[in-house]
Tab-separated table of C-alpha atoms in Angstrom:
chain	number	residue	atom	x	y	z
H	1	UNK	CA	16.179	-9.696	2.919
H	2	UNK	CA	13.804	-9.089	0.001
H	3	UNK	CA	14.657	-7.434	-2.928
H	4	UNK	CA	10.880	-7.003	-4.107
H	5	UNK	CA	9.636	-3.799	-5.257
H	6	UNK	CA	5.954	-4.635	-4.722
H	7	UNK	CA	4.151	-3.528	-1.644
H	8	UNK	CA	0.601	-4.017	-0.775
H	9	UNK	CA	-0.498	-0.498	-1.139
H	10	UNK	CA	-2.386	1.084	-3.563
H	11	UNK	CA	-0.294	3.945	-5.580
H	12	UNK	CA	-2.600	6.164	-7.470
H	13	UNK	CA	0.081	8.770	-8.491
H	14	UNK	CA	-0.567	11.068	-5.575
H	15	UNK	CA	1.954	13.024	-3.550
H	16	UNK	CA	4.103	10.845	-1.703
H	17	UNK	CA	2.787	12.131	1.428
H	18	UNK	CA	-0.954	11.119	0.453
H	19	UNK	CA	0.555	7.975	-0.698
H	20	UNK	CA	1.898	7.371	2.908
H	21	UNK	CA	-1.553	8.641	4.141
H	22	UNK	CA	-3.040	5.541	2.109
H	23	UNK	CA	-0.480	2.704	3.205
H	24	UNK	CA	-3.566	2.633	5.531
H	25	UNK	CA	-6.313	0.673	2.681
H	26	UNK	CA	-9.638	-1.686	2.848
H	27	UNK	CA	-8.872	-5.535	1.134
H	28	UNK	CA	-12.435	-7.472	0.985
H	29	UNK	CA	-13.907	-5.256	3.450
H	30	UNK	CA	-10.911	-5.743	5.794
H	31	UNK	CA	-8.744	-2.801	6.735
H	32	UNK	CA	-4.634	-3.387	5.735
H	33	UNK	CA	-1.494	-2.082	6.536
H	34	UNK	CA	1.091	-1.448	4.126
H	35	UNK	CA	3.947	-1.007	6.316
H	36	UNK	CA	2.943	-3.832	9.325
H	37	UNK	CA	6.194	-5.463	9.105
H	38	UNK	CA	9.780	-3.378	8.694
H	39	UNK	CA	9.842	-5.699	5.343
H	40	UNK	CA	6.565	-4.299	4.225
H	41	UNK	CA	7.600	-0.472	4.912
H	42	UNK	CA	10.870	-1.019	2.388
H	43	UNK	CA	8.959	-2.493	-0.175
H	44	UNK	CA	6.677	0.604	-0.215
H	45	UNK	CA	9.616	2.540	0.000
H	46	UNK	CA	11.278	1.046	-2.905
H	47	UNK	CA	8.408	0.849	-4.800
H	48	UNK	CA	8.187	5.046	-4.901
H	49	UNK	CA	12.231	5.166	-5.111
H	50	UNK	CA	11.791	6.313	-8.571
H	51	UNK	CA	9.861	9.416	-7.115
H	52	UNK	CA	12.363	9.567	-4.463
H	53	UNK	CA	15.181	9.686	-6.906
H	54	UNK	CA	13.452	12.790	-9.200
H	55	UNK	CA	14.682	15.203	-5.695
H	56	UNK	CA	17.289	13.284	-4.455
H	57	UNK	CA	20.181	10.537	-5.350
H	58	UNK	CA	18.074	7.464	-3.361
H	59	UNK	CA	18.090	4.687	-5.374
H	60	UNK	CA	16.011	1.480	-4.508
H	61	UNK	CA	18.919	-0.338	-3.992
H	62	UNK	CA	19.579	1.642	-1.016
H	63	UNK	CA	16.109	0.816	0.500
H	64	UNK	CA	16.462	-2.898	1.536
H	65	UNK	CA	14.627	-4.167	4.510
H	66	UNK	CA	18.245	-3.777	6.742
H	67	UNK	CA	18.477	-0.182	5.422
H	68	UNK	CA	14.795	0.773	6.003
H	69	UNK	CA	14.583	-1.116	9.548
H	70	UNK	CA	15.586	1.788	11.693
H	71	UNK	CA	13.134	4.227	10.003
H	72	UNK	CA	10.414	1.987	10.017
H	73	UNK	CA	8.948	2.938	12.713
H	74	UNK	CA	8.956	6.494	12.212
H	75	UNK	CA	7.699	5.838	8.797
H	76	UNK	CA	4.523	4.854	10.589
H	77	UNK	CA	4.629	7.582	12.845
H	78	UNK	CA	4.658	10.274	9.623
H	79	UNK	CA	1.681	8.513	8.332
H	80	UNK	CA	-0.525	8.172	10.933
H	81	UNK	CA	0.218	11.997	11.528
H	82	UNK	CA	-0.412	12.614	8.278
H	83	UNK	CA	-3.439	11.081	8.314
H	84	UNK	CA	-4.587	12.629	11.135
H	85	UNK	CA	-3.740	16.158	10.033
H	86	UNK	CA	-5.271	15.126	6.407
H	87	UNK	CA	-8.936	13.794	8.494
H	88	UNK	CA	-8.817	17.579	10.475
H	89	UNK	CA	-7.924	19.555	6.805
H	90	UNK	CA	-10.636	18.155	5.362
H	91	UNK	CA	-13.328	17.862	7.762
H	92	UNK	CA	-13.072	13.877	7.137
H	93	UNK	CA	-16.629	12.477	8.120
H	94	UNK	CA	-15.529	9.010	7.928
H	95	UNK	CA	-14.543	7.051	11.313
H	96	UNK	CA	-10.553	6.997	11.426
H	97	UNK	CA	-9.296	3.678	9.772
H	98	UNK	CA	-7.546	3.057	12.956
H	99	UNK	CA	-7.433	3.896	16.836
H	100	UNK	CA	-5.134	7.203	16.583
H	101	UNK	CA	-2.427	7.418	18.644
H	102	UNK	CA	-1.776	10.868	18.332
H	103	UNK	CA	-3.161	14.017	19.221
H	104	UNK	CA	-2.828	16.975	16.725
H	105	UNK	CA	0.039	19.078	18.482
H	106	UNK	CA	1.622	15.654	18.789
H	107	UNK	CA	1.103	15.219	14.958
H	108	UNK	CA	2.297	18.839	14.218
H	109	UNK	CA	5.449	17.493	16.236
H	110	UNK	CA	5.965	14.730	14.736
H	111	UNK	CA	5.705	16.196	11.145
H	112	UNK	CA	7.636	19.141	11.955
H	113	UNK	CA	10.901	16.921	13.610
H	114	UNK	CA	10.422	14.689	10.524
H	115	UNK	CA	10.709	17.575	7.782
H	116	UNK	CA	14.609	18.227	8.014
H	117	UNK	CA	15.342	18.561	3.832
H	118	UNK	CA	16.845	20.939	2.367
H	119	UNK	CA	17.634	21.683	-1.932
H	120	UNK	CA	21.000	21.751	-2.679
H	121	UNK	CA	22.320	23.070	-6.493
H	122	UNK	CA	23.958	20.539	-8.434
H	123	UNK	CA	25.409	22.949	-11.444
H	124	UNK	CA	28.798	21.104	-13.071
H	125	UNK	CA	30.595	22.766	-15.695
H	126	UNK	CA	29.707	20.782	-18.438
H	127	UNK	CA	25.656	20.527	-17.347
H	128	UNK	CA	22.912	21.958	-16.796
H	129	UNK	CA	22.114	23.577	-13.161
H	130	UNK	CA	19.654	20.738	-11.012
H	131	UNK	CA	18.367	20.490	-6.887
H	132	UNK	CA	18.692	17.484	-5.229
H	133	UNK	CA	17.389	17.539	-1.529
H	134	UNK	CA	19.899	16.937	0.844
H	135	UNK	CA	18.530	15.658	4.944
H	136	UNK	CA	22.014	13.961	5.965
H	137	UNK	CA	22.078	10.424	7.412
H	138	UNK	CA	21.297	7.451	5.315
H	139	UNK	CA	19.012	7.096	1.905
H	140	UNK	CA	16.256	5.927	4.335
H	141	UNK	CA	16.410	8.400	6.877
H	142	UNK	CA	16.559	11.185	3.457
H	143	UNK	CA	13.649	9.620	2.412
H	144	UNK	CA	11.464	9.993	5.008
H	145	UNK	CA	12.632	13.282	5.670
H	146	UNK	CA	12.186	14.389	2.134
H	147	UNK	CA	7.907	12.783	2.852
H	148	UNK	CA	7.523	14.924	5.666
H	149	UNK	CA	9.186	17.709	3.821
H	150	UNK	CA	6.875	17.476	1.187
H	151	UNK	CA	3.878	17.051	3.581
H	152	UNK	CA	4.655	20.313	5.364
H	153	UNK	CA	4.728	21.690	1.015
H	154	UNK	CA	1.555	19.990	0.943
H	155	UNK	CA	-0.410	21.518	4.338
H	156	UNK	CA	0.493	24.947	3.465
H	157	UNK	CA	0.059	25.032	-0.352
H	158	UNK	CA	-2.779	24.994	-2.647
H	159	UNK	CA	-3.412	21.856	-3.105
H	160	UNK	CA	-4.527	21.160	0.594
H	161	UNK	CA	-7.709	23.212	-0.691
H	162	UNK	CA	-7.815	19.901	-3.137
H	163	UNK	CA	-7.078	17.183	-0.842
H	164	UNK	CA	-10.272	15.223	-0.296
H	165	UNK	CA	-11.535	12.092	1.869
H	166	UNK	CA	-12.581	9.190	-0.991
H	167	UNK	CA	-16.413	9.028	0.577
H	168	UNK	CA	-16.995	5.329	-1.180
H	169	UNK	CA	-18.323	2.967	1.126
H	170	UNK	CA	-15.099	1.572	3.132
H	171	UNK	CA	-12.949	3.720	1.965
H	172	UNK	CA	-10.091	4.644	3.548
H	173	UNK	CA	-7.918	6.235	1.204
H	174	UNK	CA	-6.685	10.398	0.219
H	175	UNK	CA	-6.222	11.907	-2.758
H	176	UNK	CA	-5.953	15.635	-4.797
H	177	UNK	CA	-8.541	16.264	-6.412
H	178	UNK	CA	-6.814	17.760	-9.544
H	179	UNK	CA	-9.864	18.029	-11.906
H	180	UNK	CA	-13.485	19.442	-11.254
H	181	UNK	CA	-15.319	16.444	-12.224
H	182	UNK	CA	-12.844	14.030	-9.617
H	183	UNK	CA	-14.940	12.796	-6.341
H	184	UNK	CA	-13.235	8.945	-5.953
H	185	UNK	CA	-9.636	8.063	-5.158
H	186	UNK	CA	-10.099	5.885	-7.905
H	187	UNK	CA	-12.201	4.414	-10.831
H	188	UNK	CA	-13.113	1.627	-8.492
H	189	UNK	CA	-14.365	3.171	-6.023
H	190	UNK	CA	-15.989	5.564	-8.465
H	191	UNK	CA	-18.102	2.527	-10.211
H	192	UNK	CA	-18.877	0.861	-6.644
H	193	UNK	CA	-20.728	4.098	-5.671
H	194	UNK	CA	-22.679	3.608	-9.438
H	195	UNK	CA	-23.514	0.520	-8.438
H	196	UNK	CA	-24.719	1.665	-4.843
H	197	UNK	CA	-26.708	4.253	-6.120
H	198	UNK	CA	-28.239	2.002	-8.611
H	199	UNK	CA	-29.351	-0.522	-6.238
H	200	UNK	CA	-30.794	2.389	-3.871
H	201	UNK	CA	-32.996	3.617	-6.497
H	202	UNK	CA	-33.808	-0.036	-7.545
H	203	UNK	CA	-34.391	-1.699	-3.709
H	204	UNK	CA	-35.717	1.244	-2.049
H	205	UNK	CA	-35.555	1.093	2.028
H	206	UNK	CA	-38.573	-0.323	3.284
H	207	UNK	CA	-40.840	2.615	5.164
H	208	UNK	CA	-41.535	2.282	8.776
């Protein structure tokens, strides 16, 4: 068992469900998978427990590979559904990263089985009133509930008018676009289309 928080994933500070969306990335031009292995799904799940923990009581301890093994799978399940969903709300011109294995209504299934959280009040005497999301089972099982949960928040809310494909070249990833000059998942990919568009107007294609 590994106690590592790392994971393989980029985490730009998205929504957890576009984070899960971009488990699914491009390494020196090759595409990776942030939850391959049931080890590799904890460690991206205890590398966002501190998100997790803001709606509910998971804790990263509670995320080990042993804990997280019997989710993992459906872990993948929510993201490629996600991403699938994500590619239709956003008319997604890019090729899918990977061969889907899901058709939308399956997707819509999947996401809507998944999304069994609920708020709870916390209010003791002595405190201040707080919600904590409640989904039953394990901290593993809550926490992929609590994704899905927020995915369904996500689909149906504003910001899915903000949710955008990163159009760099190999791109793969999601992300909000949450201010009017944003059109890259990241600064990377926002200099490597710079440099693309220099070299375009610099090494123009040869005409026929």
């Amino acid at each position: 068992m590994s106690d590592a928080l790392t994971t393989s994933a980029p985490l730009l500070g998205e929504p957890l469900p576009v984070e899960l969306m971009n488990t699914v990335f491009v390494d020196s031009s090759r595409t990776g998978d942030a939850l391959d292995r049931d080890a590799d799904a904890a460690a991206w799940l205890r590398a966002v427990a501190d998100r997790l923990g803001t709606e509910t009581a998971i804790k990263a301890d509670q995320l080990d590979e042993d804990a997280v093994r019997p989710v993992a799978g459906t872990l993948r399940t929510l993201r490629d559904a996600l991403r699938l969903l994500a590619a239709e709300a956003t008319e997604d011109p890019r090729p899918p990263a990977a061969t889907p294995e899901l058709t939308r209504g399956e997707a819509i299934s999947a996401l809507n089985a998944l999304a069994q959280a609920w708020p709870e009040l916390a209010w003791p005497a002595d405190g201040q009133p707080s919600r904590a999301y409640q989904g039953g089972g394990t901290a593993a099982e809550l926490a992929v509930r609590l994704i899905a949960h927020q995915a369904v928040e996500l689909f149906t809310g504003p910001d899915r008018y903000r949710l955008r494909p990163c159009l760099a070249p190999n791109c793969p990833l999601f992300f909000v676009k949450n201010h009017a000059r944003r059109e890259w998942c990241s600064p990377v990919c926002g200099n490597r289309m710079r440099v693309a568009r220099h070299y375009r107007r610099h090494h123009p294609a040869p005409q026929g």
